[in-house]
Amino acid sequence: MDLLRVFRQFPDHESCIEHLESVRWGDFPSCPHCNGSNVARKADGERIGRWNCHGCKASFNVLSKTIFQKTKIPLQKWFLGIALVLNAKKSLSSCQLARDLDLNQKSAWYMKMRIREAMVEDSDAFLHGIVEADEAFLAVDGSNPRKNNRNDDDPPPRGRGTKKLPVIGAIERGGKVVAQPSPKVTAKSLHKFLKRHVDGGDSVLMTDQFPAYRRMGDWVPHFTINHAVRYVEGLIHTNSIEGFWSLLKRALYGQHHHYSTEHAAAYIVEACYKYNIRKSANPFADFIRGAVSV
Ligand SMILES: [Zn+2]
């Protein structure tokens, strides 16, 4: 959804609350503490959207137990911030978000972290069909240089204390992607990750010939491509996951010159989420639905 539409549709705090109540509860508001439905709107007009639960006697609002809980940032800024983050092709720095929304940088950073929290919830995909798996190595700053198990074709890291963060990932061809940082890229870590995210009974796995993938055939049909010889052999290739790695690297390297391992992990979440909603007709509505479905 474009910014102007968000701005027009949600001109104030009340309209945002009303929208969240309708998405979260529909016609059946319930208490987030005890799940009881014996609830009533508070009568005082001053604090909008407050409810009382007659079951557990708690007071609550639609923001309880969501990423918006106890926020001091106006909801309209949240909605615009979500639209900005979702619209950003690469990523959006919290400095940029602070400027766009007239927030201080701390608030913008907090908002961005919370938006990513909601993205984490939504990025735990289970893949089927033709699934490609691969690893990437991201250059991140740090004081403990760590030796990588594998080289890749990134430019050499610059500066003292630079290390590369291994990331493991899998993609359903034409579908969703999952990726996460992994301190080590070993047969054990790859097996654990892939077994969690790939439907072994209903998939075919494609990888390169990295030895750590050797035993994958034990639980899923497995084909490998020898990158020393060629990159595509009919259906056997890893072009989709490699395409995702280039998106991820562009998002990372395009925004900041210095980022920590922790930030890189957050970028990975954001990049996966955005990739997975690429076909959505209304990413904003999908995000809001996800953010309040607690
Ligand atoms: Zn209750």
Short mmCIF file of C-alpha atoms and ligand atoms in Angstrom, two decimals:
data_model
loop_
_atom_site.label_atom_id
_atom_site.label_comp_id
_atom_site.label_asym_id
_atom_site.label_seq_id
_atom_site.Cartn_x
_atom_site.Cartn_y
_atom_site.Cartn_z
CA MET A 1 0.00 0.00 0.00
CA ASP A 2 1.39 3.39 -0.88
CA LEU A 3 2.11 6.00 1.76
CA LEU A 4 -0.58 8.40 0.67
CA ARG A 5 -3.24 5.74 1.04
CA VAL A 6 -2.01 4.81 4.50
CA PHE A 7 -1.95 8.49 5.41
CA ARG A 8 -5.50 9.08 4.17
CA GLN A 9 -7.00 5.87 5.48
CA PHE A 10 -5.48 6.30 8.94
CA PRO A 11 -5.48 10.03 9.64
CA ASP A 12 -5.32 9.71 13.43
CA HIS A 13 -4.85 7.47 16.44
CA GLU A 14 -8.57 6.59 16.60
CA SER A 15 -8.70 5.29 13.04
CA CYS A 16 -5.61 3.14 13.66
CA ILE A 17 -7.10 1.67 16.86
CA GLU A 18 -10.39 1.00 15.10
CA HIS A 19 -8.58 -0.78 12.28
CA LEU A 20 -6.48 -2.91 14.62
CA GLU A 21 -9.57 -3.85 16.65
CA SER A 22 -11.38 -4.91 13.52
CA VAL A 23 -8.43 -6.97 12.22
CA ARG A 24 -7.63 -8.56 15.58
CA TRP A 25 -11.10 -9.22 16.94
CA GLY A 26 -13.70 -8.61 14.25
CA ASP A 27 -17.03 -8.62 16.07
CA PHE A 28 -15.73 -10.66 18.98
CA PRO A 29 -13.34 -8.75 21.23
CA SER A 30 -11.58 -10.89 23.81
CA CYS A 31 -9.29 -10.33 26.75
CA PRO A 32 -5.61 -10.87 25.84
CA HIS A 33 -4.90 -11.98 29.41
CA CYS A 34 -7.53 -14.68 29.99
CA ASN A 35 -9.05 -15.01 26.50
CA GLY A 36 -12.44 -14.29 28.07
CA SER A 37 -15.14 -12.69 25.94
CA ASN A 38 -16.98 -11.02 28.79
CA VAL A 39 -15.44 -7.63 28.08
CA ALA A 40 -16.71 -4.07 27.77
CA ARG A 41 -15.38 -0.80 26.47
CA LYS A 42 -14.34 1.63 29.15
CA ALA A 43 -16.63 4.56 29.42
CA ASP A 44 -14.04 7.32 29.79
CA GLY A 45 -13.58 9.08 26.51
CA GLU A 46 -10.09 10.27 27.30
CA ARG A 47 -8.15 7.07 26.76
CA ILE A 48 -9.27 5.64 23.48
CA GLY A 49 -9.67 1.93 22.97
CA ARG A 50 -9.46 0.84 26.62
CA TRP A 51 -11.43 -2.25 27.57
CA ASN A 52 -12.31 -3.95 30.85
CA CYS A 53 -12.43 -7.71 31.31
CA HIS A 54 -15.17 -8.85 33.68
CA GLY A 55 -13.55 -12.28 33.90
CA CYS A 56 -10.05 -11.45 35.16
CA LYS A 57 -10.72 -7.79 35.96
CA ALA A 58 -7.80 -6.70 33.78
CA SER A 59 -7.83 -3.61 31.67
CA PHE A 60 -6.44 -3.85 28.14
CA ASN A 61 -6.43 -2.44 24.65
CA VAL A 62 -5.99 -3.90 21.19
CA LEU A 63 -2.23 -3.26 21.37
CA SER A 64 -1.74 -5.65 24.32
CA LYS A 65 0.75 -8.42 23.54
CA THR A 66 1.52 -7.08 20.05
CA ILE A 67 4.53 -5.21 18.69
CA PHE A 68 2.64 -1.99 19.46
CA GLN A 69 2.24 -2.75 23.17
CA LYS A 70 2.84 0.26 25.44
CA THR A 71 4.24 2.30 22.59
CA LYS A 72 4.60 6.03 23.02
CA ILE A 73 4.96 6.56 19.29
CA PRO A 74 1.67 7.64 17.66
CA LEU A 75 0.05 4.74 15.81
CA GLN A 76 -0.21 6.74 12.62
CA LYS A 77 3.60 6.93 12.60
CA TRP A 78 3.75 3.18 13.16
CA PHE A 79 1.48 2.57 10.19
CA LEU A 80 3.51 4.88 7.98
CA GLY A 81 6.73 3.31 9.28
CA ILE A 82 5.47 -0.18 8.41
CA ALA A 83 4.54 0.98 4.90
CA LEU A 84 7.97 2.61 4.49
CA VAL A 85 9.83 -0.51 5.63
CA LEU A 86 7.73 -2.79 3.43
CA ASN A 87 8.13 -0.50 0.43
CA ALA A 88 11.89 -0.18 0.75
CA LYS A 89 13.39 -2.42 -1.91
CA LYS A 90 16.63 -2.96 -0.05
CA SER A 91 16.20 -1.89 3.51
CA LEU A 92 15.71 1.30 5.40
CA SER A 93 18.12 2.58 8.02
CA SER A 94 16.69 3.76 11.31
CA CYS A 95 18.26 7.18 10.59
CA GLN A 96 16.20 7.39 7.42
CA LEU A 97 13.09 6.21 9.24
CA ALA A 98 13.72 8.85 11.93
CA ARG A 99 13.92 11.58 9.31
CA ASP A 100 10.88 10.37 7.38
CA LEU A 101 8.67 10.11 10.45
CA ASP A 102 10.11 12.95 12.50
CA LEU A 103 11.15 10.61 15.32
CA ASN A 104 14.36 10.60 17.29
CA GLN A 105 16.73 7.89 16.17
CA LYS A 106 16.23 5.77 19.27
CA SER A 107 12.48 5.59 18.68
CA ALA A 108 12.99 4.83 15.00
CA TRP A 109 15.46 2.06 15.84
CA TYR A 110 13.01 0.60 18.37
CA MET A 111 10.18 0.74 15.83
CA LYS A 112 12.28 -1.02 13.24
CA MET A 113 13.29 -3.77 15.67
CA ARG A 114 9.66 -4.32 16.62
CA ILE A 115 8.61 -4.47 12.95
CA ARG A 116 11.27 -7.11 12.44
CA GLU A 117 10.02 -9.08 15.44
CA ALA A 118 6.69 -9.42 13.65
CA MET A 119 8.56 -10.49 10.52
CA VAL A 120 10.37 -13.25 12.44
CA GLU A 121 7.05 -14.75 13.51
CA ASP A 122 6.00 -14.93 9.89
CA SER A 123 9.17 -16.30 8.36
CA ASP A 124 9.25 -19.85 9.67
CA ALA A 125 8.35 -21.53 6.37
CA PHE A 126 8.16 -25.24 5.56
CA LEU A 127 9.28 -25.90 2.00
CA HIS A 128 8.07 -28.43 -0.56
CA GLY A 129 8.73 -29.31 -4.20
CA ILE A 130 12.07 -28.41 -5.71
CA VAL A 131 14.13 -26.94 -2.89
CA GLU A 132 17.58 -25.40 -3.34
CA ALA A 133 19.96 -25.07 -0.41
CA ASP A 134 23.19 -23.10 -0.25
CA GLU A 135 25.33 -20.95 2.03
CA ALA A 136 26.53 -17.38 1.84
CA PHE A 137 29.16 -15.45 3.76
CA LEU A 138 28.40 -11.91 4.76
CA ALA A 139 31.11 -9.45 5.67
CA VAL A 140 30.31 -8.08 9.11
CA ASP A 141 32.40 -6.09 11.54
CA GLY A 142 33.57 -7.75 14.71
CA SER A 143 36.50 -8.13 17.02
CA ASN A 144 36.84 -11.91 16.87
CA PRO A 145 37.84 -12.90 13.38
CA ARG A 146 36.38 -16.29 12.72
CA LYS A 147 37.72 -18.66 10.17
CA ASN A 148 35.18 -19.63 7.56
CA ASN A 149 34.80 -23.20 6.48
CA ARG A 150 34.39 -22.09 2.92
CA ASN A 151 35.48 -19.27 0.70
CA ASP A 152 33.20 -17.45 -1.62
CA ASP A 153 33.60 -14.89 -4.30
CA ASP A 154 32.95 -11.77 -2.23
CA PRO A 155 35.58 -9.07 -2.35
CA PRO A 156 38.14 -9.57 0.41
CA PRO A 157 37.04 -8.12 3.78
CA ARG A 158 38.48 -4.71 4.53
CA GLY A 159 39.74 -3.41 7.86
CA ARG A 160 41.00 -5.06 10.99
CA GLY A 161 38.75 -7.41 12.89
CA THR A 162 36.45 -7.97 9.94
CA LYS A 163 34.94 -11.39 9.83
CA LYS A 164 32.40 -13.10 7.67
CA LEU A 165 29.15 -14.38 8.97
CA PRO A 166 28.07 -17.72 7.50
CA VAL A 167 24.40 -17.86 6.53
CA ILE A 168 22.57 -21.01 5.56
CA GLY A 169 19.45 -20.92 3.46
CA ALA A 170 16.93 -22.88 1.43
CA ILE A 171 14.38 -21.81 -1.11
CA GLU A 172 11.35 -23.48 -2.64
CA ARG A 173 11.63 -22.80 -6.35
CA GLY A 174 8.96 -20.20 -7.12
CA GLY A 175 8.04 -20.09 -3.43
CA LYS A 176 9.38 -19.10 -0.06
CA VAL A 177 12.88 -18.75 1.31
CA VAL A 178 14.30 -19.46 4.77
CA ALA A 179 17.74 -18.35 5.92
CA GLN A 180 19.59 -17.88 9.16
CA PRO A 181 23.06 -17.09 10.41
CA SER A 182 24.97 -20.19 11.44
CA PRO A 183 28.24 -19.94 13.37
CA LYS A 184 29.46 -23.06 11.60
CA VAL A 185 28.56 -24.56 8.27
CA THR A 186 28.81 -28.27 8.96
CA ALA A 187 26.90 -31.37 7.94
CA LYS A 188 25.27 -31.28 11.38
CA SER A 189 24.10 -27.66 11.21
CA LEU A 190 22.89 -28.04 7.62
CA HIS A 191 20.99 -31.26 8.39
CA LYS A 192 19.32 -29.70 11.41
CA PHE A 193 18.31 -26.57 9.50
CA LEU A 194 17.08 -28.37 6.39
CA LYS A 195 15.16 -31.05 8.28
CA ARG A 196 13.31 -28.30 10.13
CA HIS A 197 12.39 -26.39 6.98
CA VAL A 198 12.11 -28.94 4.20
CA ASP A 199 9.39 -31.54 3.74
CA GLY A 200 11.60 -34.56 3.11
CA GLY A 201 8.71 -36.71 1.88
CA ASP A 202 7.52 -34.21 -0.69
CA SER A 203 10.65 -32.45 -1.94
CA VAL A 204 13.70 -32.80 -4.11
CA LEU A 205 16.81 -31.08 -2.80
CA MET A 206 19.33 -29.33 -5.07
CA THR A 207 22.74 -28.23 -3.79
CA ASP A 208 26.27 -27.82 -4.99
CA GLN A 209 28.84 -30.47 -4.15
CA PHE A 210 29.94 -29.07 -0.80
CA PRO A 211 30.78 -32.22 1.22
CA ALA A 212 28.58 -31.22 4.16
CA TYR A 213 25.52 -31.97 1.97
CA ARG A 214 26.70 -35.54 1.28
CA ARG A 215 24.25 -37.40 3.49
CA MET A 216 21.14 -35.40 2.65
CA GLY A 217 20.01 -38.23 0.38
CA ASP A 218 19.26 -40.22 3.54
CA TRP A 219 16.02 -38.31 4.08
CA VAL A 220 15.24 -36.40 0.89
CA PRO A 221 15.95 -37.10 -2.80
CA HIS A 222 19.12 -35.10 -3.43
CA PHE A 223 20.76 -33.85 -6.63
CA THR A 224 24.00 -31.94 -6.83
CA ILE A 225 25.51 -29.66 -9.43
CA ASN A 226 29.25 -29.50 -9.84
CA HIS A 227 29.96 -25.79 -10.06
CA ALA A 228 33.47 -26.50 -11.26
CA VAL A 229 31.95 -27.90 -14.45
CA ARG A 230 28.66 -26.06 -15.02
CA TYR A 231 26.02 -24.11 -13.16
CA VAL A 232 22.86 -25.52 -14.69
CA GLU A 233 22.03 -29.06 -15.73
CA GLY A 234 18.39 -29.14 -16.71
CA LEU A 235 16.42 -28.74 -13.51
CA ILE A 236 19.50 -29.16 -11.38
CA HIS A 237 20.81 -25.77 -10.32
CA THR A 238 20.89 -23.42 -7.36
CA ASN A 239 20.11 -20.20 -9.23
CA SER A 240 17.10 -19.26 -7.10
CA ILE A 241 18.93 -19.32 -3.78
CA GLU A 242 21.91 -17.56 -5.35
CA GLY A 243 19.53 -14.87 -6.60
CA PHE A 244 18.30 -14.46 -3.06
CA TRP A 245 21.86 -14.15 -1.74
CA SER A 246 22.55 -11.30 -4.15
CA LEU A 247 19.38 -9.52 -2.98
CA LEU A 248 20.46 -10.00 0.61
CA LYS A 249 23.98 -8.73 -0.02
CA ARG A 250 22.73 -5.71 -1.91
CA ALA A 251 20.39 -4.88 0.98
CA LEU A 252 23.19 -5.26 3.48
CA TYR A 253 26.05 -3.60 1.69
CA GLY A 254 23.94 -0.92 0.05
CA GLN A 255 22.73 0.62 3.29
CA HIS A 256 25.55 0.66 5.77
CA HIS A 257 29.25 0.46 5.82
CA HIS A 258 29.38 -0.93 9.34
CA TYR A 259 27.03 -3.49 10.72
CA SER A 260 27.30 -6.05 13.45
CA THR A 261 26.50 -9.74 13.38
CA GLU A 262 23.34 -8.96 15.31
CA HIS A 263 22.24 -6.44 12.71
CA ALA A 264 23.04 -8.83 9.91
CA ALA A 265 20.69 -11.38 11.50
CA ALA A 266 17.93 -8.78 11.54
CA TYR A 267 18.58 -7.95 7.89
CA ILE A 268 18.31 -11.60 6.99
CA VAL A 269 14.89 -11.77 8.63
CA GLU A 270 13.76 -8.68 6.75
CA ALA A 271 15.12 -9.89 3.43
CA CYS A 272 13.39 -13.30 3.83
CA TYR A 273 10.11 -11.67 4.82
CA LYS A 274 10.16 -9.30 1.85
CA TYR A 275 11.07 -12.07 -0.54
CA ASN A 276 8.22 -14.20 0.77
CA ILE A 277 5.58 -11.49 0.37
CA ARG A 278 6.76 -10.49 -3.10
CA LYS A 279 3.58 -11.86 -4.70
CA SER A 280 1.19 -10.44 -2.11
CA ALA A 281 -1.48 -8.04 -3.37
CA ASN A 282 -1.44 -6.09 -0.11
CA PRO A 283 1.71 -6.55 1.99
CA PHE A 284 0.60 -3.82 4.41
CA ALA A 285 -2.65 -5.64 5.25
CA ASP A 286 -0.77 -8.93 5.54
CA PHE A 287 1.74 -7.39 7.91
CA ILE A 288 -0.94 -5.84 10.14
CA ARG A 289 -2.82 -9.15 10.25
CA GLY A 290 0.37 -10.96 11.26
CA ALA A 291 1.29 -8.30 13.82
CA VAL A 292 -1.98 -8.58 15.75
CA SER A 293 -2.52 -12.32 15.44
CA VAL A 294 -1.03 -13.22 18.80
ZN ZN B 1 -9.46 -11.29 31.17
#
